[in-house]
Short mmCIF file of C-alpha atoms in Angstrom, two decimals:
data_model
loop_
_atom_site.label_atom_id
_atom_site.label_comp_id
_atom_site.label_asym_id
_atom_site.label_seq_id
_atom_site.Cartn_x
_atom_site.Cartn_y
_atom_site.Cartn_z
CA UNK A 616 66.02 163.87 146.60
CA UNK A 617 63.61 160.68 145.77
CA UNK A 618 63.88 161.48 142.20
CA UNK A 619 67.91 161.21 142.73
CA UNK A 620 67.76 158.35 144.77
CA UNK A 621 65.82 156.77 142.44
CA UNK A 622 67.60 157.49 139.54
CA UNK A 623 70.57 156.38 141.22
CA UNK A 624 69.03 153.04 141.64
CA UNK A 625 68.33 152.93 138.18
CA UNK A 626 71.12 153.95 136.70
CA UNK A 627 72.99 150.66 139.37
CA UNK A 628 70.11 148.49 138.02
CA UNK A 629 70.82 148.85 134.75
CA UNK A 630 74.65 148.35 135.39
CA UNK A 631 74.18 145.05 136.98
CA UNK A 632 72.20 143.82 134.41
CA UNK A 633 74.83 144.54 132.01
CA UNK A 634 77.41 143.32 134.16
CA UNK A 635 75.54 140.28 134.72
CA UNK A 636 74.84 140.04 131.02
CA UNK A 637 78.39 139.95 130.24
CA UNK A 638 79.10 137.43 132.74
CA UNK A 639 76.95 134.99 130.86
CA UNK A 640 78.35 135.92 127.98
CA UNK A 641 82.24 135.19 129.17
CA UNK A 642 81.07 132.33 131.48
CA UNK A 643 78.89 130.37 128.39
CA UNK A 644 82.10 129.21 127.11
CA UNK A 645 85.15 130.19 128.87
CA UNK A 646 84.07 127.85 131.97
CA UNK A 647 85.52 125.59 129.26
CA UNK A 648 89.35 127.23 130.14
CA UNK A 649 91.47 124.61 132.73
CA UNK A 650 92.08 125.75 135.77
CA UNK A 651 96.03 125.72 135.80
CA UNK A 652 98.75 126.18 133.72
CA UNK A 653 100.08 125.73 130.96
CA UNK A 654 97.15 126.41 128.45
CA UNK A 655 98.66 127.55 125.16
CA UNK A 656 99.43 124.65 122.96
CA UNK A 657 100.44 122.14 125.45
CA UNK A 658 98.77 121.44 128.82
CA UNK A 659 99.90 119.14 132.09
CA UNK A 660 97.92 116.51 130.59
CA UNK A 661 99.49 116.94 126.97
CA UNK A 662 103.01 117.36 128.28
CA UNK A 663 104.15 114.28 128.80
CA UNK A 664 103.37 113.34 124.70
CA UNK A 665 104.67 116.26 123.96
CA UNK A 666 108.03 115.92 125.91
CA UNK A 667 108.57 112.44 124.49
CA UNK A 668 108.09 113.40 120.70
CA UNK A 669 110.80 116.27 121.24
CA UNK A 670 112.80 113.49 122.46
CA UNK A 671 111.91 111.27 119.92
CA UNK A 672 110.91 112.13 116.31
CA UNK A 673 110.93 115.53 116.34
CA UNK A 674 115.01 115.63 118.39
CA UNK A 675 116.37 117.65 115.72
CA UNK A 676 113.95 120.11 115.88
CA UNK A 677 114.50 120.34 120.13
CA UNK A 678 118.12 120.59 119.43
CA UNK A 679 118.19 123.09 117.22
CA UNK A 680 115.98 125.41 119.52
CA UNK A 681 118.28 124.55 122.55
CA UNK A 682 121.34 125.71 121.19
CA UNK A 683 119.44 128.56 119.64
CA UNK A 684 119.36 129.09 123.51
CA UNK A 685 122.93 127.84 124.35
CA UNK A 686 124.19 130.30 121.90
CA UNK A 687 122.97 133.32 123.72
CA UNK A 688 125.46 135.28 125.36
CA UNK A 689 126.22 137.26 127.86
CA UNK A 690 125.76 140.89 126.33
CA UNK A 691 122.26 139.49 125.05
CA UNK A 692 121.32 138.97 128.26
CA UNK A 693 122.01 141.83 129.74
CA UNK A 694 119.15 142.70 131.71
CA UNK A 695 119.48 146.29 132.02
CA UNK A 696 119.31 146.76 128.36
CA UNK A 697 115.64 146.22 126.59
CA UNK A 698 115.81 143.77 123.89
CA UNK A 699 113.24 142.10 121.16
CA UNK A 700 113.37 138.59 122.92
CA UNK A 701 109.55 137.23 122.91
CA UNK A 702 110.85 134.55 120.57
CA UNK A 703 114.20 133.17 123.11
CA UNK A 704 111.94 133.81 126.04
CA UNK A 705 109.55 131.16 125.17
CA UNK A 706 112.29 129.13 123.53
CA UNK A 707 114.53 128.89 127.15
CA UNK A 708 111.06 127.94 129.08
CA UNK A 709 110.67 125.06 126.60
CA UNK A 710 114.21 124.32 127.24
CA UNK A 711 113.82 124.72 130.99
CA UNK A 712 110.78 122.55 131.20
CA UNK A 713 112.50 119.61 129.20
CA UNK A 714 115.72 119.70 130.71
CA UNK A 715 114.65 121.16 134.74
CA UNK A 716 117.98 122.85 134.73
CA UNK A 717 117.64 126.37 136.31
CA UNK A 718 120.19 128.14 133.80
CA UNK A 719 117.26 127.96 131.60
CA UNK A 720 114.95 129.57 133.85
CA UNK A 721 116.92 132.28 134.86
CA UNK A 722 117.59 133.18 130.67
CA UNK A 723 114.01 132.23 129.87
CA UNK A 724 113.18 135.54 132.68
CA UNK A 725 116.06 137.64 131.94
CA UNK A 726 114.68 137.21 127.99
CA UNK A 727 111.10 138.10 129.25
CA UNK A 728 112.14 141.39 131.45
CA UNK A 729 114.06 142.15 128.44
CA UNK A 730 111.22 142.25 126.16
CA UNK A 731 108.81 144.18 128.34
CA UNK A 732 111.04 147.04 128.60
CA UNK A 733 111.85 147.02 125.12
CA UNK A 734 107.83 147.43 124.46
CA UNK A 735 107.47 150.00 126.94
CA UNK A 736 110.13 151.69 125.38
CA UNK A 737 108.66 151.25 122.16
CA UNK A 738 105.74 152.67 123.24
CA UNK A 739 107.34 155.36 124.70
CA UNK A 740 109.19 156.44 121.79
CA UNK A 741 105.76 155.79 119.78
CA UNK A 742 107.81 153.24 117.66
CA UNK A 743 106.37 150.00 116.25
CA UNK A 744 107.86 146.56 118.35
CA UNK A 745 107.32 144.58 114.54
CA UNK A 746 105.08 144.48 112.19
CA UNK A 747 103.89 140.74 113.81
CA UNK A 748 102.79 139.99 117.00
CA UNK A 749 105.12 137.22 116.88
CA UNK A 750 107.55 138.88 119.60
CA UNK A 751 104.88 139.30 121.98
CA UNK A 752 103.18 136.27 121.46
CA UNK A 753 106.39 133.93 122.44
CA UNK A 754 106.57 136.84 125.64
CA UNK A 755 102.98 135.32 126.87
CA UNK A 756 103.69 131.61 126.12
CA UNK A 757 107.12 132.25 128.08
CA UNK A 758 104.71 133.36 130.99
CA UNK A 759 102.74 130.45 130.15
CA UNK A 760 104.87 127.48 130.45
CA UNK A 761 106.25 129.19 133.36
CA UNK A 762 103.89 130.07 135.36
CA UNK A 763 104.40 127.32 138.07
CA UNK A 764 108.06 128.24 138.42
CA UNK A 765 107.41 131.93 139.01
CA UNK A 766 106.67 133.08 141.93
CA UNK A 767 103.21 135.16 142.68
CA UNK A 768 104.84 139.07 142.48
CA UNK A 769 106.81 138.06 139.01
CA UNK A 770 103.57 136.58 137.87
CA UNK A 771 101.88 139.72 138.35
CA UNK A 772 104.28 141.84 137.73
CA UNK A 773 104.74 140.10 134.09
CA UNK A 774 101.46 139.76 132.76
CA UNK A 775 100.49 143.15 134.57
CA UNK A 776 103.15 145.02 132.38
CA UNK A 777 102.63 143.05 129.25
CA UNK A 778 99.13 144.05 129.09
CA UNK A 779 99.14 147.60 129.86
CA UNK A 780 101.36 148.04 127.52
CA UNK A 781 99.69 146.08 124.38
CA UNK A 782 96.64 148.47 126.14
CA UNK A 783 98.71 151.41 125.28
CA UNK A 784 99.35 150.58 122.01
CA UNK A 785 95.91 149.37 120.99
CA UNK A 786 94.52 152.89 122.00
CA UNK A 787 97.08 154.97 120.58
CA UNK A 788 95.72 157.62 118.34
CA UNK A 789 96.87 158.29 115.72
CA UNK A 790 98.09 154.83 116.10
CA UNK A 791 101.37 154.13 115.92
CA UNK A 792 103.55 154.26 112.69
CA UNK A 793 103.54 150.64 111.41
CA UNK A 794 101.91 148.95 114.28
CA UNK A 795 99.96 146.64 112.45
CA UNK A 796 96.32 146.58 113.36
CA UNK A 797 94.95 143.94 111.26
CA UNK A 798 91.56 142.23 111.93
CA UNK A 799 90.04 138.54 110.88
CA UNK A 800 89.52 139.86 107.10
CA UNK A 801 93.10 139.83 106.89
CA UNK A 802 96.13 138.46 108.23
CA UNK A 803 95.29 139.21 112.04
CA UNK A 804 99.25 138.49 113.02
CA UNK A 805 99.54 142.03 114.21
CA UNK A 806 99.24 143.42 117.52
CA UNK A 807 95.67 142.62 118.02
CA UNK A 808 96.11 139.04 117.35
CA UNK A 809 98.07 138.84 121.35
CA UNK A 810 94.88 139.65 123.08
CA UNK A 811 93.46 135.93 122.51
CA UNK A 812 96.55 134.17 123.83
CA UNK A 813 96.67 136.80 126.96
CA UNK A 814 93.30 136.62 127.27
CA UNK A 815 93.18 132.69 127.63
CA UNK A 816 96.93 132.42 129.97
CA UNK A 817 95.84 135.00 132.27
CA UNK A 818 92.09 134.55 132.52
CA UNK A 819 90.88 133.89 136.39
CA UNK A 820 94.73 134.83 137.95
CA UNK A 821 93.08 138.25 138.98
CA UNK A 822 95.52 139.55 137.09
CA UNK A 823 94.25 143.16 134.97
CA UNK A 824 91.09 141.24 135.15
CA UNK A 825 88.61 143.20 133.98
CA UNK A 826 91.10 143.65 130.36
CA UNK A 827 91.79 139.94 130.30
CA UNK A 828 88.09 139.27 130.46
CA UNK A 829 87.48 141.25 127.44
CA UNK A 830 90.46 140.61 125.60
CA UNK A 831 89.23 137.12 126.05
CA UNK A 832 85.57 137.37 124.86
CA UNK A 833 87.39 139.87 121.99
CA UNK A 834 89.89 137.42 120.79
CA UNK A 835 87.80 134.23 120.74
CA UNK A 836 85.08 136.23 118.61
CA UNK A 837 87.72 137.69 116.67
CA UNK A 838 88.93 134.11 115.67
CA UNK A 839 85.34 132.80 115.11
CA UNK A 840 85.05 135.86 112.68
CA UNK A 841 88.22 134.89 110.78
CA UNK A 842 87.06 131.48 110.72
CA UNK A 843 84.05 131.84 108.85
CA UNK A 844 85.30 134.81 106.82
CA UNK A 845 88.06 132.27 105.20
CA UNK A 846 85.48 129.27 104.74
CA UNK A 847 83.45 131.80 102.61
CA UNK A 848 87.00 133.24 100.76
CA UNK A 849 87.90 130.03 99.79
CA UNK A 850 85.17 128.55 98.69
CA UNK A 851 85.79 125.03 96.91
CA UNK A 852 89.45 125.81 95.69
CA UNK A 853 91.21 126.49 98.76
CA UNK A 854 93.13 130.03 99.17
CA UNK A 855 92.18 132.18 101.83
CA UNK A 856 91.90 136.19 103.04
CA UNK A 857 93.90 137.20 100.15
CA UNK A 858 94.53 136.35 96.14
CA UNK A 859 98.19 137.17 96.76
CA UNK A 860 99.90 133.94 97.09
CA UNK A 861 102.92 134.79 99.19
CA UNK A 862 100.52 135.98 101.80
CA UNK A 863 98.16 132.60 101.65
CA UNK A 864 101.49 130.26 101.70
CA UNK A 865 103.02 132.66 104.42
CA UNK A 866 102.16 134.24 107.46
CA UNK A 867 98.06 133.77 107.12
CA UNK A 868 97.66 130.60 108.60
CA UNK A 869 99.31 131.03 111.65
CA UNK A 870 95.98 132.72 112.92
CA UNK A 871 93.55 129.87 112.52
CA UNK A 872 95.99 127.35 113.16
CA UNK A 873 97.26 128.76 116.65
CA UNK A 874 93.82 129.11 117.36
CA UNK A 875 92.96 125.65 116.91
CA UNK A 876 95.34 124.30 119.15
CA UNK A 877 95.96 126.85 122.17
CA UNK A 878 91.44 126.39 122.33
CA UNK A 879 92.16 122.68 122.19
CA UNK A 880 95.58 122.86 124.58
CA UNK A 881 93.37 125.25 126.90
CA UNK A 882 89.43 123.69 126.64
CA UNK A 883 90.34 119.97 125.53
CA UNK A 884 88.23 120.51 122.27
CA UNK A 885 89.50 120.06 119.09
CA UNK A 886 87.20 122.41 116.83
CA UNK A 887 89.67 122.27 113.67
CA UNK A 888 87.56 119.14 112.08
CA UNK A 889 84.77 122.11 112.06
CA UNK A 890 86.73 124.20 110.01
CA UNK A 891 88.09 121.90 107.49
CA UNK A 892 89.04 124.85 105.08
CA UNK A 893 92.79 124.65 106.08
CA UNK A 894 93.44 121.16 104.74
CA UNK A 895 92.88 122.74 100.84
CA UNK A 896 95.61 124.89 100.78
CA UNK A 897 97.10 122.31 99.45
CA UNK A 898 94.93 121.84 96.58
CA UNK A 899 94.90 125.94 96.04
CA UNK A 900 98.63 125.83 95.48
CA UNK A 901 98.32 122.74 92.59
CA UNK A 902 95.69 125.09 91.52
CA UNK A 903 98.07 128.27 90.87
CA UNK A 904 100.63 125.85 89.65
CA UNK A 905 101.97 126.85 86.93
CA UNK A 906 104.81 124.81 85.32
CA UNK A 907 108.08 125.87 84.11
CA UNK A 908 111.43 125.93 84.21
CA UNK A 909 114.01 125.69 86.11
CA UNK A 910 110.85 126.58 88.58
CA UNK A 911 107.25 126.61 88.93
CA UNK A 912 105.40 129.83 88.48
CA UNK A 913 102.29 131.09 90.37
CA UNK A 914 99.22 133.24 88.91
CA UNK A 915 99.36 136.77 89.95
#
């Protein structure tokens, strides 16, 4: 019985310590993450520039996106019926939080309870949502600009959903059929590449907390990873994770990029001047140049 009990207390020793060890290790830097909302790419303090420029010099641009929005109609929105709409989610609460007007709203949340069915029932069906995380990506920064226009039970229930279900997915085995897993050697815009955005929104909400946390600690590593694997990959000529060019000039900066700026929308730090790597791209494609007629050419 005193060997038990004492084993016991071992055994809860050494789980404190661990717990308390991570808890350094998440507290080190993510004390860094503002307290409210939003955090991804814009903050309250950000806003206001942000606001004015789609107003200003970028209006074409914020038109364009709101009748993206205007255009949707009513079958589209259609509650009952699951739908792919991360992307018009995200685009409505932009729309909502320029304009105030409560049509917005209610499309930017009909567009997110949408999506999250259509994942579930992705999962479900052990189908792929896309190839890119894009989709669910635009689902959390939907949840993200609105979080102070939602109330407490559709904040939870949001999130909550969203992340079991990327959980799901993540530990599928075999995964699923064209769920793309990619990592910081590559890409990383598949499925994997949500948990740093999630991670950083719903981080102290007490919201799937104990996932959050690590997706959190998970995703900012992840990033760091990529970071330095592409500053060794393109060493003084630019280029990146791959030699195929319509990978490097496509979807492969989005990673680092995003990163930069949700860390700086969500810390205040701007770490990209670190990682000056992403300013040669230009120089790697006048290095692949190739010219001809009636059109350049590329090596490879």
């Amino acid at each position: 019985m005193i060997f038990n009990c004492r084993r016991t207390a071992s055994v809860v020793l050494v789980l404190l310590i661990l717990s308390a060890a991570h808890g350094r290790q998440l507290t080190d830097w993510a004390a860094k993450i503002r307290s409210d909302h939003p955090r991804l790419f814009f903050n309250a303090d950000s806003w206001p520039d942000v606001r004015q420029r789609a107003l200003g010099d970028e209006r074409k641009w914020y038109e364009n996106i709101k009748g993206r929005v205007d255009r949707l109609n009513e079958q589209s929105l259609d509650a009952s019926k699951p739908g792919e709409m991360g992307p018009q989610a995200a685009w409505a609460a932009f729309v909502f939080r320029m304009t105030g007007d409560e049509r917005y709203l209610k499309i930017a949340k009909t567009s997110l309870e949408k999506s999250l069915s259509f994942y579930e029932a992705c999962f479900e069906q052990k189908k792929t949502v896309n190839w890119y995380s894009t989709s669910r990506v635009h689902a959390t920064l939907a949840w993200d600009w609105l979080y102070n226009d939602l109330s407490e039970a559709e904040r939870r229930s949001y999130m909550s959903r969203l992340v079991k279900v990327i959980d799901k997915v993540v530990k599928a085995r075999p995964s699923i059929y064209r769920e793309n897993m990619s990592g910081y050697n590559t890409g990383f815009y598949g499925v994997r590449n949500c948990l740093w955005f999630i991670g950083c929104t719903a981080y102290d909400t007490g919201i799937e907390t104990e996932l959050v946390n690590e997706w959190l600690v998970w995703g900012h590593d992840e990033n760091r990873k990529l970071l330095e694997y592409r500053r060794k990959a393109r060493g003084d000529d630019g280029g990146g994770a791959s030699s195929t060019l319509g990978y490097i000039f496509g979807a492969y900066p989005w990673a680092e990029q995003n990163f930069f700026y949700t860390w700086l929308s969500a810390t205040g730090e701007n770490i990209a001047p670190n990682w000056p790597g992403s300013a040669m791209l230009a120089n790697y494609i006048i290095w692949n140049w190739i010219a001809a007629d009636p059109e350049p050419l590329e090596f490879g």
